[in-house]
C-alpha positions as protocol buffer text, in pm:
chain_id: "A"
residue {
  index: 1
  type: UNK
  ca { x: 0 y: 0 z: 0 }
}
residue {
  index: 2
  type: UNK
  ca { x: 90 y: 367 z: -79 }
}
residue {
  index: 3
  type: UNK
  ca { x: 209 y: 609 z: 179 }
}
residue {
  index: 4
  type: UNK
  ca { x: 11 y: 954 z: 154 }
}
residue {
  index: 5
  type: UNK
  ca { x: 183 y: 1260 z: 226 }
}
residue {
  index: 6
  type: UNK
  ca { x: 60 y: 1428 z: 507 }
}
residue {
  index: 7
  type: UNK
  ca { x: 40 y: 1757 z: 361 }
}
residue {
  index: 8
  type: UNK
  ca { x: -324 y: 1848 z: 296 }
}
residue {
  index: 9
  type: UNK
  ca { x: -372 y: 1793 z: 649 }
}
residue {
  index: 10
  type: UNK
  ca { x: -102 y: 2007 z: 806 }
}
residue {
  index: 11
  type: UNK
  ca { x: -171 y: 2301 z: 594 }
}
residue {
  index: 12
  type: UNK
  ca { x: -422 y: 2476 z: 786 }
}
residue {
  index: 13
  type: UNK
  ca { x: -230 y: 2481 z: 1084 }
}
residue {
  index: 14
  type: UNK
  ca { x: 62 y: 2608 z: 857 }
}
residue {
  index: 15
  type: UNK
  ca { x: -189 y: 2876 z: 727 }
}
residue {
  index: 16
  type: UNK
  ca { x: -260 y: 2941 z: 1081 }
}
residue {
  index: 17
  type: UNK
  ca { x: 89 y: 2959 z: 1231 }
}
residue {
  index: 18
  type: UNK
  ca { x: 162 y: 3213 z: 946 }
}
residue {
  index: 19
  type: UNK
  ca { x: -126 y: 3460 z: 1012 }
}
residue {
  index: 20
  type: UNK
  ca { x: -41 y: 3429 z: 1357 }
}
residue {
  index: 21
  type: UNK
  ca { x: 345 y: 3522 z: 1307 }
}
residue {
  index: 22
  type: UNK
  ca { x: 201 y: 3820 z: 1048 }
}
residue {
  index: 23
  type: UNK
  ca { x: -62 y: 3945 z: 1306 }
}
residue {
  index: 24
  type: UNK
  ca { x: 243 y: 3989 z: 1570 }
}
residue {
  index: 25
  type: UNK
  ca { x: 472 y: 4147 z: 1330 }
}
residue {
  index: 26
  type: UNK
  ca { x: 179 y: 4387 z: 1260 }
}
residue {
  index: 27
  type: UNK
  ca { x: 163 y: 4454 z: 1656 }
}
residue {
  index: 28
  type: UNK
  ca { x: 465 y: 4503 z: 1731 }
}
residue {
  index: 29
  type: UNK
  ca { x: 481 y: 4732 z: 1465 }
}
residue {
  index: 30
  type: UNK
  ca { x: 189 y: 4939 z: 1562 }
}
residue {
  index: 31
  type: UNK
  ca { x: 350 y: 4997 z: 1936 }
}
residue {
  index: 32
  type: UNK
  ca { x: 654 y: 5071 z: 1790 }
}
residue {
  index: 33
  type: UNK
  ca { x: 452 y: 5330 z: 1604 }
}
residue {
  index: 34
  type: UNK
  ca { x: 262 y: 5404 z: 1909 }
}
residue {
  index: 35
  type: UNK
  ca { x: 516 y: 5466 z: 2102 }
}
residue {
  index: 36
  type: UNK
  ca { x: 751 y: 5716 z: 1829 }
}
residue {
  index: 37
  type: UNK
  ca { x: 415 y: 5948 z: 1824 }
}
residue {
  index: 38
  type: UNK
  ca { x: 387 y: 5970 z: 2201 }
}
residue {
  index: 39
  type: UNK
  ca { x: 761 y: 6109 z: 2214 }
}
residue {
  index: 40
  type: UNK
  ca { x: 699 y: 6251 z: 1909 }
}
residue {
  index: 41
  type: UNK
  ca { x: 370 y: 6483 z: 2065 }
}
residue {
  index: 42
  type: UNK
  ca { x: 554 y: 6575 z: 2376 }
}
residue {
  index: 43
  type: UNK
  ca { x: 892 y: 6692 z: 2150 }
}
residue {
  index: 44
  type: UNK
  ca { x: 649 y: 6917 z: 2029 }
}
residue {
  index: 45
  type: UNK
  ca { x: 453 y: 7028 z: 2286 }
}
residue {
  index: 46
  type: UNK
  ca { x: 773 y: 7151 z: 2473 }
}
residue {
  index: 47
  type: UNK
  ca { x: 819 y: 7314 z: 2100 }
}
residue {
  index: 48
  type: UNK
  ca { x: 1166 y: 7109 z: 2095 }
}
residue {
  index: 49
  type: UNK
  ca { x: 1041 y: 6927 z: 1735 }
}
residue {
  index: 50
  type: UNK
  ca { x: 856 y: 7087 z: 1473 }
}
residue {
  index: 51
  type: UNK
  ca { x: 779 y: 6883 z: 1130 }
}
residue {
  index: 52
  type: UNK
  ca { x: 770 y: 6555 z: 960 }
}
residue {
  index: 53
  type: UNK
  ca { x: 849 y: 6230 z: 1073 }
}
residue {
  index: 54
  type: UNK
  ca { x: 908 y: 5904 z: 884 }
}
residue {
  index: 55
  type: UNK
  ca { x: 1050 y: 5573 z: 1027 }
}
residue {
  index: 56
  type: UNK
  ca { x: 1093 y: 5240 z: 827 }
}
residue {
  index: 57
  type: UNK
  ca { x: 1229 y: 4921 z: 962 }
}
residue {
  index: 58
  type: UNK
  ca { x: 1316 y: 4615 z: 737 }
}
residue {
  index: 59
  type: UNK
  ca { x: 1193 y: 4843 z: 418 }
}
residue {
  index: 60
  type: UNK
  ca { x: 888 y: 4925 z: 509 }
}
residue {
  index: 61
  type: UNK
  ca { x: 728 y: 5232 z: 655 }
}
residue {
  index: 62
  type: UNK
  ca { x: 582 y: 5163 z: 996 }
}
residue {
  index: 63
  type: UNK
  ca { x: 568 y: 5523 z: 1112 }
}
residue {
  index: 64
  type: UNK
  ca { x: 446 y: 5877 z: 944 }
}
residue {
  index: 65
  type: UNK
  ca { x: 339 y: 6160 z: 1054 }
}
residue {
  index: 66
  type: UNK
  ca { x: 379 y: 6534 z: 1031 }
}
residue {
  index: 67
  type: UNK
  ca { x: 380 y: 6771 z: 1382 }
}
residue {
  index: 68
  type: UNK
  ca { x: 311 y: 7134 z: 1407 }
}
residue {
  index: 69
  type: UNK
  ca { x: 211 y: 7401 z: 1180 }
}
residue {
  index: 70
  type: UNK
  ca { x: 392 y: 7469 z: 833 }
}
residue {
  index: 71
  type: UNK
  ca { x: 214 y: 7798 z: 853 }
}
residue {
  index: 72
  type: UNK
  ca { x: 148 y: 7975 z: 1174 }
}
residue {
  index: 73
  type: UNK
  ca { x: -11 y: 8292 z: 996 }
}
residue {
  index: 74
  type: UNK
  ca { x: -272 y: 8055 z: 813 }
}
residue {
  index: 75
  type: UNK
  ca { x: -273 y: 7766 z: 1043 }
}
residue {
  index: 76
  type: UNK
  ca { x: -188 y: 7523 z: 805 }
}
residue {
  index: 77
  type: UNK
  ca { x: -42 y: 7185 z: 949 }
}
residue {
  index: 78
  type: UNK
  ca { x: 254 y: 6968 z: 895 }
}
residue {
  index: 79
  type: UNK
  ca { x: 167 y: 6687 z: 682 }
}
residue {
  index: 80
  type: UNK
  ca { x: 377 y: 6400 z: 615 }
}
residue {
  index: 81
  type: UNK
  ca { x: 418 y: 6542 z: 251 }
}
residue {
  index: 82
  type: UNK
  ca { x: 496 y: 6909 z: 340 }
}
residue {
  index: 83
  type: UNK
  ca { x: 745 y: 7104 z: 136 }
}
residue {
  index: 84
  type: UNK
  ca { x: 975 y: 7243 z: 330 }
}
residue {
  index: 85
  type: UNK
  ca { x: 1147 y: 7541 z: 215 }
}
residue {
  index: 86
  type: UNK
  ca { x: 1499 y: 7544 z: 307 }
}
residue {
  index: 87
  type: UNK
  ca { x: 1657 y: 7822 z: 160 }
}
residue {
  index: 88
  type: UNK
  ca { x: 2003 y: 7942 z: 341 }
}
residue {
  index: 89
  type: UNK
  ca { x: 1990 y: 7707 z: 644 }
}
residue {
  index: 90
  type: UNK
  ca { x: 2224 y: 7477 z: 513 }
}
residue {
  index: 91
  type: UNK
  ca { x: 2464 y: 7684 z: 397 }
}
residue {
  index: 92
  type: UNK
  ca { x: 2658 y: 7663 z: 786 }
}
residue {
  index: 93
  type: UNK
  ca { x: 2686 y: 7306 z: 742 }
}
residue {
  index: 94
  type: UNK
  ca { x: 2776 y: 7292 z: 367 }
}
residue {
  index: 95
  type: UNK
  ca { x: 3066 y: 7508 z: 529 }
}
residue {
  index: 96
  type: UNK
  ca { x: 3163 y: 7313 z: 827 }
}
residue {
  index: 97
  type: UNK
  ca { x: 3150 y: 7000 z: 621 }
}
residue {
  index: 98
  type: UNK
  ca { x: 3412 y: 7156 z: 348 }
}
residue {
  index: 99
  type: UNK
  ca { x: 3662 y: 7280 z: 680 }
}
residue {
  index: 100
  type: UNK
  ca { x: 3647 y: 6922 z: 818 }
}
residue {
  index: 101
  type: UNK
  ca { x: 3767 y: 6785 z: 491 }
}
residue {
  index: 102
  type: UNK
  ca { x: 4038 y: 7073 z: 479 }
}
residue {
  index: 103
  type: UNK
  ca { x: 4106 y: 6962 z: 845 }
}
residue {
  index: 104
  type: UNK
  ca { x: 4133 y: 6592 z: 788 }
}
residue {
  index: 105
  type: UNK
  ca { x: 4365 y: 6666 z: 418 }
}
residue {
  index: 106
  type: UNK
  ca { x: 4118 y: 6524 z: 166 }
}
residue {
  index: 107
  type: UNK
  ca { x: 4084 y: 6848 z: -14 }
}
residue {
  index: 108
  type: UNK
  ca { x: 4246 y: 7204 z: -10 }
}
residue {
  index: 109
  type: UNK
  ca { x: 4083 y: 7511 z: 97 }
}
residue {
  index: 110
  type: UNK
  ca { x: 4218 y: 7725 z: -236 }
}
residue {
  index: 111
  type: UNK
  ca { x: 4121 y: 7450 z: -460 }
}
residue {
  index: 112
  type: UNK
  ca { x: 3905 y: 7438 z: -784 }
}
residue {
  index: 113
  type: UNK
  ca { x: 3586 y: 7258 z: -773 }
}
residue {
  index: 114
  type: UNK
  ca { x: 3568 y: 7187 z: -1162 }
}
């Protein structure tokens, strides 16, 4: 006689073990998530953080949200796909970036770019 393989009968408890292992992912996930937008809400209610926040783990976004207004004159919030406008903030650490390299030798202060 013919051995059957056992297969048709294990695979709803497969199925099940599966779902089970996705629906804890998915919960740990959410109080990760939980947890980044209750630090998240008192960063900005101390006014310490003020804009968008995005947080992926293992490729995938588990976490966005945008804080504070983008627009205090016409109360308009922070959403997750604000524009910021950044205009010459970063020009301080475009600079301290280029006297580091000086500092560590990798380029030359009177040097041409092109």
């Amino acid at each position: 006689m013919r051995k059957r393989f056992p297969g048709p009968r294990f695979l709803p408890l497969v199925i099940a073990i599966a779902w089970l292992l996705a629906a804890q992912a998915s919960v740990q996930a959410q109080d990760k998530a939980a947890k980044i937008d209750e630090l998240m809400k008192v960063y900005n209610s101390y006014r310490q953080f003020n804009g968008a926040v995005l947080v992926a783990e293992n490729g995938k976004v588990i976490f966005k949200k945008g804080y504070g207004m983008a627009n205090m004159e016409w109360n308009i919030p922070i959403e997750t796909d604000t524009k910021f406008r950044l205009g010459s903030i970063t020009k301080q650490f475009t600079s301290m970036l280029v006297l580091q390299l000086v500092q560590e030798g990798k380029i030359k202060l009177e040097g041409k770019l092109f």
